[in-house]
CSV table of C-alpha atoms in Angstrom, one decimal:
chain,number,residue,atom,x,y,z
J,1,MET,CA,0.0,0.2,-0.4
J,2,SER,CA,1.6,3.5,-1.2
J,3,GLY,CA,-0.1,6.5,-0.2
J,4,SER,CA,-1.5,8.3,3.4
J,5,PRO,CA,-0.1,6.7,6.4
J,6,MET,CA,-1.5,4.0,9.1
J,7,TYR,CA,-1.9,5.3,12.3
J,8,SER,CA,-2.2,3.0,15.6
J,9,ALA,CA,-2.7,4.0,19.0
J,10,VAL,CA,-0.5,1.9,21.4
J,11,GLY,CA,-2.1,0.9,24.8
J,12,VAL,CA,0.1,-0.6,28.1
J,13,GLY,CA,0.1,-3.0,30.6
J,14,ALA,CA,0.0,-2.7,33.4
J,15,ALA,CA,3.2,-4.4,33.8
J,16,VAL,CA,4.7,-2.4,31.8
J,17,ARG,CA,2.6,1.3,33.2
J,18,ALA,CA,5.0,0.2,36.5
J,19,ALA,CA,8.2,0.2,35.5
J,20,GLN,CA,7.7,3.1,33.7
J,21,ALA,CA,6.4,4.5,37.1
J,22,ALA,CA,8.9,3.8,39.0
J,23,GLN,CA,11.7,4.3,36.5
J,24,GLN,CA,10.1,8.0,36.9
J,25,GLN,CA,9.8,7.9,40.4
J,26,ALA,CA,13.7,7.2,40.0
J,27,ARG,CA,14.2,10.5,37.8
J,28,LEU,CA,12.6,12.7,40.2
J,29,ALA,CA,14.8,11.0,43.0
J,30,GLU,CA,17.5,12.0,41.4
J,31,ARG,CA,16.6,15.4,40.7
J,32,ARG,CA,15.8,16.3,44.6
J,33,ARG,CA,19.0,15.3,44.5
J,34,ARG,CA,20.7,17.2,43.0
J,35,GLU,CA,18.7,19.9,43.7
J,36,GLN,CA,19.0,19.3,47.8
J,37,ALA,CA,23.3,18.8,46.6
J,38,ARG,CA,22.8,22.3,45.1
J,39,ALA,CA,20.8,23.9,47.6
J,40,ARG,CA,23.2,22.7,50.6
J,41,GLU,CA,26.8,24.3,48.5
J,42,ARG,CA,25.1,27.1,47.9
J,43,ALA,CA,23.8,27.7,51.7
J,44,ARG,CA,27.6,26.6,52.8
J,45,LEU,CA,29.2,28.8,50.3
J,46,ALA,CA,26.9,31.5,51.5
J,47,ALA,CA,27.7,31.0,56.0
J,48,ARG,CA,31.2,30.9,54.5
J,49,ARG,CA,31.3,34.4,52.1
J,50,ALA,CA,29.2,36.2,55.1
J,51,ALA,CA,31.6,35.2,57.7
J,52,GLU,CA,34.2,36.3,55.4
J,53,ARG,CA,32.6,39.3,54.8
J,54,ALA,CA,31.7,40.2,58.2
J,55,ALA,CA,35.0,40.4,58.6
J,56,GLU,CA,36.6,42.0,56.3
J,57,ARG,CA,34.0,44.3,57.3
J,58,ALA,CA,35.2,44.6,60.7
J,59,ALA,CA,38.5,45.0,59.1
J,60,ARG,CA,37.9,47.9,56.8
J,61,GLU,CA,36.3,49.1,60.1
J,62,ARG,CA,39.4,49.3,62.0
J,63,ARG,CA,41.3,51.1,59.5
J,64,ASP,CA,39.0,53.8,58.5
J,65,ARG,CA,38.3,55.0,62.9
J,66,ALA,CA,41.9,54.5,63.1
J,67,ARG,CA,42.7,56.5,59.7
J,68,ILE,CA,39.9,59.3,61.0
J,69,ALA,CA,42.1,59.0,64.2
J,70,GLU,CA,45.8,59.5,62.5
J,71,ALA,CA,44.2,62.0,60.4
J,72,ARG,CA,42.0,64.0,63.9
J,73,ARG,CA,45.2,63.4,65.5
J,74,ARG,CA,47.7,65.3,63.7
J,75,ALA,CA,45.3,67.9,62.8
J,76,GLU,CA,45.2,68.2,66.3
J,77,GLU,CA,48.8,68.6,66.4
J,78,ARG,CA,48.9,71.0,64.3
J,79,SER,CA,45.9,73.0,66.1
J,80,LYS,CA,48.7,72.0,69.1
J,81,GLU,CA,51.5,73.3,67.2
J,82,LEU,CA,49.6,76.5,66.0
J,83,ALA,CA,48.5,77.0,69.8
J,84,ARG,CA,52.4,76.7,71.3
J,85,ARG,CA,53.7,79.0,68.5
J,86,ASP,CA,50.6,81.5,69.3
J,87,GLY,CA,52.0,81.4,73.1
J,88,ALA,CA,55.4,81.4,71.9
J,89,GLU,CA,54.9,84.6,69.1
J,90,ARG,CA,52.8,86.4,72.1
J,91,GLU,CA,55.1,86.1,74.5
J,92,GLN,CA,58.1,87.4,71.7
J,93,ARG,CA,55.6,90.6,71.2
J,94,LEU,CA,54.5,91.3,75.2
J,95,ALA,CA,58.7,90.8,75.8
J,96,ALA,CA,59.3,92.9,72.8
J,97,PHE,CA,56.5,95.7,73.7
J,98,GLY,CA,58.1,95.0,77.2
J,99,GLU,CA,61.1,96.2,75.9
J,100,HIS,CA,60.1,99.1,73.6
J,101,ARG,CA,58.3,100.7,76.8
J,102,ARG,CA,61.4,100.1,78.6
J,103,ALA,CA,63.5,101.9,76.6
J,104,ALA,CA,61.1,104.7,76.2
J,105,VAL,CA,61.0,104.9,79.6
J,106,SER,CA,65.3,104.8,79.1
J,107,ARG,CA,65.3,107.6,76.8
J,108,SER,CA,62.6,109.9,78.6
J,109,LEU,CA,64.7,109.4,81.9
J,110,ASP,CA,67.5,110.3,79.8
J,111,ASP,CA,66.0,113.4,79.3
J,112,VAL,CA,66.0,113.9,82.9
J,113,ALA,CA,69.3,113.2,83.9
J,114,ARG,CA,70.1,115.6,81.1
J,115,LEU,CA,67.3,118.2,82.2
J,116,ILE,CA,68.7,117.9,85.9
J,117,THR,CA,72.1,118.4,84.7
J,118,GLU,CA,70.9,121.4,83.8
J,119,VAL,CA,69.5,122.9,86.4
J,120,ARG,CA,72.0,121.3,88.4
J,121,GLY,CA,74.2,124.5,90.2
J,122,GLN,CA,71.5,126.6,89.9
J,123,ALA,CA,68.2,125.2,91.9
J,124,ASP,CA,68.4,124.2,95.5
J,125,PRO,CA,71.0,121.4,96.0
J,126,GLN,CA,68.8,119.8,98.9
J,127,THR,CA,65.5,119.8,95.7
J,128,VAL,CA,68.4,118.5,93.1
J,129,PHE,CA,70.3,115.2,95.4
J,130,ASP,CA,66.2,114.3,95.8
J,131,LEU,CA,65.4,114.8,92.2
J,132,ASP,CA,68.5,112.3,91.7
J,133,GLY,CA,67.7,110.3,94.3
J,134,ARG,CA,64.3,109.8,92.4
J,135,LEU,CA,65.5,109.1,89.0
J,136,SER,CA,67.6,106.6,91.0
J,137,LEU,CA,64.8,105.1,92.3
J,138,LEU,CA,62.7,104.9,88.4
J,139,ARG,CA,66.4,103.0,86.8
J,140,SER,CA,66.9,100.9,89.8
J,141,ARG,CA,63.2,99.9,89.0
J,142,LEU,CA,63.2,100.0,85.3
J,143,ARG,CA,66.3,97.7,85.6
J,144,LEU,CA,64.2,95.1,88.2
J,145,ASP,CA,60.8,95.1,87.6
J,146,PRO,CA,60.0,97.6,84.2
J,147,ASP,CA,55.9,98.2,85.1
J,148,PRO,CA,53.8,100.2,83.3
J,149,SER,CA,53.5,102.9,86.0
J,150,LEU,CA,57.2,103.3,85.3
J,151,GLY,CA,56.6,105.7,82.6
J,152,ALA,CA,54.0,107.8,84.2
J,153,ALA,CA,56.2,108.3,87.5
J,154,ALA,CA,59.4,109.4,84.6
J,155,GLU,CA,56.9,111.8,83.2
J,156,GLN,CA,55.7,113.2,86.9
J,157,LEU,CA,59.8,113.8,87.2
J,158,ARG,CA,59.6,115.7,84.0
J,159,SER,CA,57.4,117.5,85.3
J,160,ARG,CA,59.2,118.1,88.3
J,161,VAL,CA,61.8,119.9,87.2
J,162,VAL,CA,60.5,121.1,83.5
J,163,ALA,CA,58.6,123.1,86.3
J,164,LEU,CA,62.0,124.1,88.2
J,165,ARG,CA,64.5,124.9,85.5
J,166,ARG,CA,61.5,127.6,84.7
J,167,THR,CA,61.2,128.7,88.4
J,168,ALA,CA,65.7,129.0,87.9
J,169,PRO,CA,68.5,131.6,86.9
J,170,ASP,CA,69.6,131.2,83.4
J,171,PRO,CA,73.6,131.9,83.5
J,172,GLU,CA,73.7,131.4,80.5
J,173,THR,CA,71.7,131.6,77.6
J,174,PRO,CA,70.4,128.4,76.5
J,175,ASP,CA,70.7,126.7,72.8
J,176,ARG,CA,66.9,127.0,71.8
J,177,ALA,CA,67.9,126.4,67.6
J,178,GLY,CA,69.2,122.7,69.1
J,179,GLN,CA,66.8,122.0,71.5
J,180,LEU,CA,63.8,122.5,68.9
J,181,ALA,CA,66.1,120.3,66.6
J,182,ALA,CA,66.6,117.6,69.3
J,183,LEU,CA,62.3,117.5,69.2
J,184,GLU,CA,62.4,117.2,66.3
J,185,GLY,CA,64.4,114.8,65.8
J,186,ARG,CA,62.3,113.0,68.0
J,187,LEU,CA,59.4,113.9,66.3
J,188,ALA,CA,60.7,111.7,63.3
J,189,ALA,CA,61.4,109.4,65.3
J,190,ILE,CA,58.6,108.4,66.6
J,191,SER,CA,56.3,108.4,63.1
J,192,PRO,CA,56.4,109.3,60.2
J,193,ALA,CA,55.3,112.4,58.7
J,194,GLU,CA,51.9,110.5,57.1
J,195,GLY,CA,50.1,107.4,57.1
J,196,GLY,CA,51.5,106.4,61.2
J,197,PRO,CA,49.6,105.6,63.7
J,198,ASP,CA,48.0,108.0,66.5
J,199,THR,CA,47.7,110.6,63.7
J,200,ALA,CA,46.0,113.0,66.1
J,201,GLY,CA,49.0,112.7,68.8
J,202,ARG,CA,51.9,114.0,65.5
J,203,ALA,CA,49.6,116.5,64.6
J,204,GLY,CA,49.1,117.9,68.1
J,205,CYS,CA,53.1,117.7,68.2
J,206,THR,CA,53.7,119.1,65.0
J,207,GLN,CA,51.7,122.3,65.5
J,208,LEU,CA,53.2,121.9,68.8
J,209,LEU,CA,56.8,122.6,67.3
J,210,GLU,CA,55.6,125.5,64.9
J,211,ARG,CA,54.4,127.4,68.1
J,212,MET,CA,57.8,127.0,69.2
J,213,ARG,CA,59.6,127.8,65.8
J,214,GLY,CA,57.9,131.4,65.5
J,215,ALA,CA,58.9,131.9,69.8
J,216,LEU,CA,62.2,131.2,67.9
J,217,THR,CA,62.2,133.7,64.9
J,218,GLY,CA,60.9,136.0,67.2
J,219,GLY,CA,63.2,136.7,69.7
J,220,GLN,CA,60.1,135.8,72.6
J,221,ASP,CA,62.7,133.3,74.3
J,222,LEU,CA,60.1,133.3,77.9
J,223,ARG,CA,56.7,132.4,75.0
J,224,PHE,CA,59.3,129.3,73.8
J,225,ASP,CA,61.1,128.3,77.3
J,226,ALA,CA,56.8,127.6,78.6
J,227,LEU,CA,56.5,125.5,75.3
J,228,LEU,CA,59.2,123.8,75.6
J,229,GLY,CA,58.1,121.2,78.4
J,230,THR,CA,54.8,121.0,77.2
J,231,ALA,CA,56.2,119.2,73.8
J,232,GLU,CA,58.2,117.5,76.0
J,233,HIS,CA,55.9,116.2,77.3
J,234,ASP,CA,53.3,115.7,74.1
J,235,LEU,CA,56.1,114.0,72.3
J,236,ALA,CA,56.5,111.4,75.5
J,237,ARG,CA,52.5,110.8,75.2
J,238,HIS,CA,52.8,110.5,71.3
J,239,ALA,CA,56.1,107.7,71.2
J,240,ALA,CA,53.9,105.8,74.0
J,241,ALA,CA,50.8,105.8,71.4
J,242,VAL,CA,53.1,105.1,69.3
J,243,ALA,CA,54.5,102.1,70.7
J,244,ARG,CA,50.4,101.2,71.8
J,245,ALA,CA,49.1,101.3,68.1
J,246,GLU,CA,51.8,99.6,67.2
J,247,ALA,CA,51.9,96.8,70.0
J,248,GLU,CA,48.2,96.6,68.9
J,249,THR,CA,48.9,96.4,64.9
J,250,GLN,CA,51.5,93.3,65.2
J,251,ALA,CA,49.3,91.3,68.0
J,252,ARG,CA,46.1,91.8,65.7
J,253,ARG,CA,48.4,90.8,62.6
J,254,ALA,CA,49.7,87.4,64.4
J,255,ALA,CA,46.2,87.1,65.2
J,256,GLU,CA,44.8,87.4,62.0
J,257,THR,CA,48.4,85.1,61.3
J,258,ALA,CA,46.7,82.8,63.8
J,259,ALA,CA,43.2,82.5,62.7
J,260,ARG,CA,44.6,82.3,59.4
J,261,ALA,CA,46.5,78.9,60.2
J,262,ARG,CA,43.6,77.7,62.6
J,263,LEU,CA,41.7,77.9,59.1
J,264,VAL,CA,44.2,76.5,57.0
J,265,ALA,CA,44.4,73.1,59.7
J,266,GLU,CA,40.8,73.6,59.9
J,267,ALA,CA,40.6,73.4,56.0
J,268,GLU,CA,43.3,70.3,55.9
J,269,LEU,CA,41.3,68.2,58.4
J,270,ALA,CA,38.5,68.3,56.5
J,271,ALA,CA,40.4,67.6,53.1
J,272,GLU,CA,42.3,65.0,54.9
J,273,LEU,CA,38.7,63.3,56.2
J,274,GLU,CA,37.0,63.8,52.9
J,275,ARG,CA,39.6,62.0,51.5
J,276,LEU,CA,39.8,59.0,54.0
J,277,ARG,CA,35.7,59.0,52.8
J,278,ALA,CA,36.4,59.5,49.8
J,279,GLU,CA,38.6,56.2,50.1
J,280,ALA,CA,36.5,54.4,52.4
J,281,ALA,CA,33.4,54.5,50.0
J,282,ALA,CA,35.7,53.5,47.3
J,283,GLU,CA,37.5,50.1,48.9
J,284,GLN,CA,33.9,49.1,50.1
J,285,ALA,CA,31.9,49.5,46.2
J,286,ALA,CA,35.7,47.5,44.5
J,287,ALA,CA,34.4,45.2,47.6
J,288,ARG,CA,30.9,45.3,47.0
J,289,LEU,CA,31.8,44.6,43.6
J,290,ALA,CA,34.8,41.5,44.9
J,291,GLU,CA,32.0,40.3,47.0
J,292,GLN,CA,29.3,40.0,44.3
J,293,LEU,CA,32.3,38.5,41.8
J,294,LEU,CA,33.2,35.7,44.3
J,295,GLU,CA,29.5,34.7,45.5
J,296,ALA,CA,28.4,34.6,40.4
J,297,GLY,CA,31.8,32.7,40.5
J,298,GLN,CA,31.0,30.5,43.7
J,299,ARG,CA,27.5,29.5,42.3
J,300,PHE,CA,27.9,30.0,39.1
J,301,GLU,CA,30.8,26.8,39.5
J,302,VAL,CA,28.0,24.4,41.7
J,303,VAL,CA,25.5,24.6,38.8
J,304,ALA,CA,27.4,25.2,36.0
J,305,GLN,CA,27.9,21.7,35.5
J,306,GLY,CA,24.3,20.4,35.4
J,307,ALA,CA,23.0,23.3,33.0
J,308,ARG,CA,26.1,21.3,31.2
J,309,ASN,CA,24.9,18.4,31.3
J,310,ALA,CA,21.7,19.6,30.7
J,311,ALA,CA,22.0,20.9,27.2
J,312,GLN,CA,23.9,18.3,26.2
J,313,ASP,CA,20.6,16.5,26.5
J,314,ALA,CA,18.3,19.0,25.3
J,315,ALA,CA,20.3,18.6,22.3
J,316,GLU,CA,20.4,14.6,22.1
J,317,LEU,CA,16.7,14.3,22.9
J,318,GLY,CA,15.6,16.6,20.0
J,319,GLU,CA,15.2,20.3,22.7
J,320,PRO,CA,17.0,23.0,20.4
J,321,THR,CA,15.6,25.7,22.2
J,322,LEU,CA,16.0,25.1,25.4
J,323,HIS,CA,19.7,23.9,24.5
J,324,GLU,CA,19.8,27.4,23.0
J,325,GLN,CA,18.4,29.3,25.7
J,326,LEU,CA,21.0,26.9,28.4
J,327,LEU,CA,24.0,27.4,26.5
J,328,GLY,CA,22.9,31.8,26.2
J,329,LEU,CA,22.8,31.5,30.2
J,330,LEU,CA,26.0,30.2,30.2
J,331,ASP,CA,27.5,32.5,28.3
J,332,ARG,CA,25.8,35.2,29.5
J,333,ALA,CA,27.4,34.3,33.2
J,334,GLY,CA,30.4,33.5,31.8
J,335,ALA,CA,31.0,36.8,29.9
J,336,ALA,CA,29.5,38.7,32.7
J,337,LEU,CA,31.8,36.9,35.6
J,338,ALA,CA,35.2,37.4,32.4
J,339,GLU,CA,34.2,40.9,32.2
J,340,GLY,CA,34.7,41.7,36.4
J,341,ARG,CA,30.6,43.0,36.0
J,342,GLY,CA,29.0,42.0,39.6
J,343,GLU,CA,25.6,42.9,38.9
J,344,PRO,CA,24.8,41.2,35.5
J,345,ALA,CA,26.1,38.0,36.8
J,346,LEU,CA,24.8,37.5,39.9
J,347,ALA,CA,21.8,37.8,37.5
J,348,ALA,CA,22.7,35.8,34.5
J,349,VAL,CA,23.7,32.8,37.6
J,350,ALA,CA,19.9,33.5,39.5
J,351,GLU,CA,18.1,32.8,36.3
J,352,LEU,CA,20.3,29.6,35.2
J,353,GLU,CA,19.7,28.2,38.0
J,354,SER,CA,15.9,29.2,38.4
J,355,VAL,CA,15.5,27.8,34.6
J,356,LEU,CA,18.0,24.6,35.6
J,357,PRO,CA,15.1,22.3,37.5
J,358,ALA,CA,12.1,23.3,35.6
J,359,ALA,CA,14.5,22.2,32.7
J,360,GLU,CA,15.5,18.6,34.5
J,361,GLU,CA,11.9,17.9,34.5
J,362,ARG,CA,11.6,18.0,31.2
J,363,LEU,CA,14.7,16.1,30.2
J,364,ASP,CA,13.3,13.9,32.3
J,365,ASP,CA,10.0,13.4,31.0
J,366,LEU,CA,12.0,13.3,26.5
J,367,LEU,CA,14.1,11.1,27.7
J,368,ALA,CA,11.5,8.8,29.4
J,369,ALA,CA,9.7,9.7,26.6
J,370,HIS,CA,12.2,8.0,24.5
J,371,GLU,CA,13.2,5.0,25.7
J,372,GLN,CA,9.3,4.2,26.2
J,373,ARG,CA,9.9,4.3,22.6
J,374,THR,CA,12.6,3.3,22.5
J,375,GLU,CA,12.1,0.1,24.1
J,376,LEU,CA,8.7,0.2,22.0
J,377,ALA,CA,10.9,0.3,19.5
J,378,ARG,CA,12.7,-3.5,20.3
J,379,VAL,CA,9.6,-5.3,20.6
J,380,LEU,CA,8.3,-3.9,16.9
J,381,GLN,CA,11.5,-5.4,15.2
J,382,ASP,CA,11.3,-8.4,17.7
J,383,ALA,CA,7.6,-8.7,15.9
J,384,MET,CA,8.5,-7.9,12.4
J,385,ALA,CA,10.9,-10.4,12.0
J,386,ALA,CA,8.8,-13.1,13.3
J,387,ALA,CA,6.5,-11.5,10.6
J,388,GLY,CA,8.5,-11.8,7.5
J,389,LEU,CA,9.4,-8.0,7.6
J,390,GLY,CA,13.8,-8.1,7.6
J,391,PHE,CA,15.0,-4.9,9.2
J,392,ALA,CA,16.5,-2.5,7.5
J,393,GLY,CA,17.6,0.3,9.6
J,394,PHE,CA,16.2,3.0,12.0
J,395,GLU,CA,16.8,6.6,12.5
J,396,ASP,CA,16.6,9.0,15.8
J,397,ARG,CA,15.1,12.0,14.7
J,398,GLY,CA,15.2,13.5,18.3
J,399,GLN,CA,11.6,13.0,19.3
J,400,ASP,CA,10.7,10.8,16.6
J,401,LEU,CA,12.7,7.2,16.0
J,402,VAL,CA,12.3,5.8,12.5
J,403,LEU,CA,12.7,1.9,11.7
J,404,HIS,CA,12.9,1.0,7.7
J,405,PHE,CA,12.0,-3.1,7.2
J,406,ASP,CA,11.5,-4.7,3.9
J,407,ARG,CA,9.7,-7.8,1.9
J,408,ALA,CA,11.2,-10.7,0.3
J,409,GLY,CA,9.0,-9.1,-2.7
J,410,GLY,CA,10.5,-5.9,-2.6
J,411,ALA,CA,7.8,-3.8,-0.4
J,412,THR,CA,9.3,-1.4,2.2
J,413,TYR,CA,7.4,-0.8,5.5
J,414,GLU,CA,8.8,2.8,6.7
J,415,ALA,CA,7.3,2.5,10.5
J,416,THR,CA,7.6,6.1,12.9
J,417,LEU,CA,7.0,5.9,16.6
J,418,GLN,CA,6.7,9.1,18.5
J,419,HIS,CA,3.8,10.5,21.5
J,420,ASP,CA,1.2,12.3,20.9
J,421,ALA,CA,-0.2,15.3,23.0
J,422,THR,CA,-1.1,13.2,25.9
J,423,GLY,CA,1.7,11.2,25.5
J,424,THR,CA,0.4,8.5,24.5
J,425,PRO,CA,2.9,5.9,22.0
J,426,VAL,CA,1.9,5.9,18.9
J,427,LEU,CA,3.1,3.9,15.7
J,428,SER,CA,2.9,5.4,12.2
J,429,TYR,CA,3.3,3.0,9.1
J,430,VAL,CA,4.4,4.3,6.0
J,431,VAL,CA,4.2,0.9,3.6
J,432,GLU,CA,5.7,1.2,0.1
J,433,GLY,CA,5.2,-1.4,-2.9
J,434,GLU,CA,2.3,-3.4,-1.7
J,435,PRO,CA,-0.6,-3.6,-4.7
J,436,ASP,CA,-3.8,-4.5,-2.7
J,437,ARG,CA,-4.6,-0.3,-1.9
J,438,ILE,CA,-7.3,-0.5,-3.7
J,439,VAL,CA,-9.4,2.6,-4.3
J,440,LEU,CA,-13.3,2.5,-4.3
J,441,PRO,CA,-15.1,5.0,-7.4
J,442,ALA,CA,-18.7,4.8,-5.6
J,443,THR,CA,-16.8,6.5,-2.1
J,444,GLY,CA,-13.3,6.7,-2.6
J,445,GLU,CA,-12.7,4.8,0.2
J,446,ILE,CA,-9.6,3.1,0.8
J,447,THR,CA,-8.5,-0.7,1.3
J,448,CYS,CA,-5.4,-2.7,1.8
J,449,ASP,CA,-6.5,-5.7,3.3
J,450,ARG,CA,-3.3,-8.1,2.7
J,451,THR,CA,-1.9,-5.1,4.0
J,452,GLU,CA,-3.8,-4.4,7.2
J,453,ALA,CA,-3.9,-8.0,8.1
J,454,LEU,CA,0.0,-8.3,8.4
J,455,LEU,CA,0.2,-5.3,11.0
J,456,ASP,CA,-2.9,-6.3,13.0
J,457,HIS,CA,-1.1,-10.1,13.3
J,458,VAL,CA,2.1,-7.9,13.8
J,459,HIS,CA,0.4,-6.5,16.5
J,460,GLU,CA,-0.5,-9.0,18.1
J,461,LEU,CA,3.0,-10.4,19.0
J,462,MET,CA,3.4,-7.3,20.2
J,463,ALA,CA,1.4,-8.2,22.9
J,464,ALA,CA,3.1,-11.0,24.2
J,465,ASP,CA,5.5,-8.0,25.6
J,466,ASP,CA,2.9,-6.1,27.1
J,467,TYR,CA,2.0,-3.6,24.4
J,468,HIS,CA,-1.4,-3.7,22.5
J,469,PRO,CA,-1.6,-1.6,19.9
J,470,GLY,CA,-5.0,-0.1,18.8
J,471,GLU,CA,-7.1,-0.9,15.7
J,472,LEU,CA,-5.1,0.4,11.9
J,473,ASP,CA,-6.5,3.4,10.9
J,474,TRP,CA,-5.8,5.9,7.6
J,475,ASP,CA,-7.5,8.6,5.8
J,476,GLY,CA,-10.6,7.2,3.4
J,477,LYS,CA,-10.2,4.5,5.2
J,478,PRO,CA,-14.3,2.9,5.0
J,479,PRO,CA,-16.0,2.2,8.2
J,480,PRO,CA,-17.0,-1.6,10.1
J,481,SER,CA,-18.5,-3.6,8.1
J,482,GLY,CA,-22.6,-3.0,7.7
J,483,VAL,CA,-22.8,1.3,9.4
J,484,PRO,CA,-23.8,3.4,6.5
J,485,PHE,CA,-21.3,5.4,4.8
J,486,THR,CA,-21.5,9.5,5.8
J,487,LYS,CA,-18.7,11.9,5.2
J,488,ALA,CA,-19.0,13.1,8.6
J,489,GLY,CA,-18.7,9.6,9.7
J,490,ARG,CA,-15.1,8.5,7.9
J,491,ARG,CA,-12.4,7.6,10.7
J,492,THR,CA,-9.7,10.2,9.2
J,493,ARG,CA,-7.0,11.0,12.0
């Protein structure tokens, strides 16, 4: 018979079904064992990673705390150094101010000594003796403890001497021009003409000296002498004011310098802390990436071999989509690990872990079906041989198994073993070279009685192995005898 295929659903006896169920349970147990072993290994590695991560985090935190403490210690040292420097500079300023004040008092006492010399021999000796004693006492105090009250005491002594000189007879004419020049020199030495401290005091001294010059030029000796003491007093006061202003300027500049130094130190500390924070953040990011890669690598090692085996089985069992899916996930995970991309590697590994159990279940079902087809093929091959057909080879087409047989008269039988959507085994035959194919003109039905009888005999022989093919069917097969023909009743597959 040649033309459309002939079909027969194959029933399976209780013994075969029991054996198949036992094999299915064994495969299920093996799948569970593999998945449980993978889960245990993943848990063991996760626990080890957690312990290592905790230890590394603790060590990193200790390092960060130590570095921050060291930065603060250096900042404190800088602050202490600045404080020591400020203190030293303050002491130096105080010492310089004290030295300046002592020098000013010393110059004032020298002027007093000069004035006393001028009145010596003119004033009462007892008064001059008393002035000498006061001068000596002030000089002793200046050497031992130059306190701030010495300036006022020197000025008081000067005032007494100046007052005494006014009342004392002067046998000689004093060098008033020289006195004026000396006062002008003192003023120039105390402060500059413009821009110096105590400008009001200098202006007063300048006006007073101009009045003295006017008196000297106009021959007003008494007026000149009267202004002389005032000028000396104002010059001394101006010198003290300039000294104070310079000391205050120096103190302010020192304070500003110290403040700037503190700001620099604070900025350096802030920059150091920011650098340490940035380093810590970079280290944490690197540690997170290393943890991700380590976790992905370990989990990949747990699942990779099983996925490779499943991919190979899928290719052998005729599941190209599953084969490509598993290989794609393996490639994605491997590439992400090789390129050092933590999150993509974890995602690919997690997807592979999720896909593998279902893939193994699907492959076990395919393997069970393949083994059933193989066993059915063996039974069919034995039955065909018993019925006189020779075996001419087979083809494994993944989910279809095709066997070729031939008869002595030259006819060929191609038997295809497969499963339908419900999992039931199905035999289909394509017969070529049998002469019994008849097409009935009235109905278009096809009969092939001898071929059908031969295959029914083969099916009866298969029952010995507990396989029970059903009634043969093909497109155009006539209905059973006694059943009226209708187009709707035509049996087709």
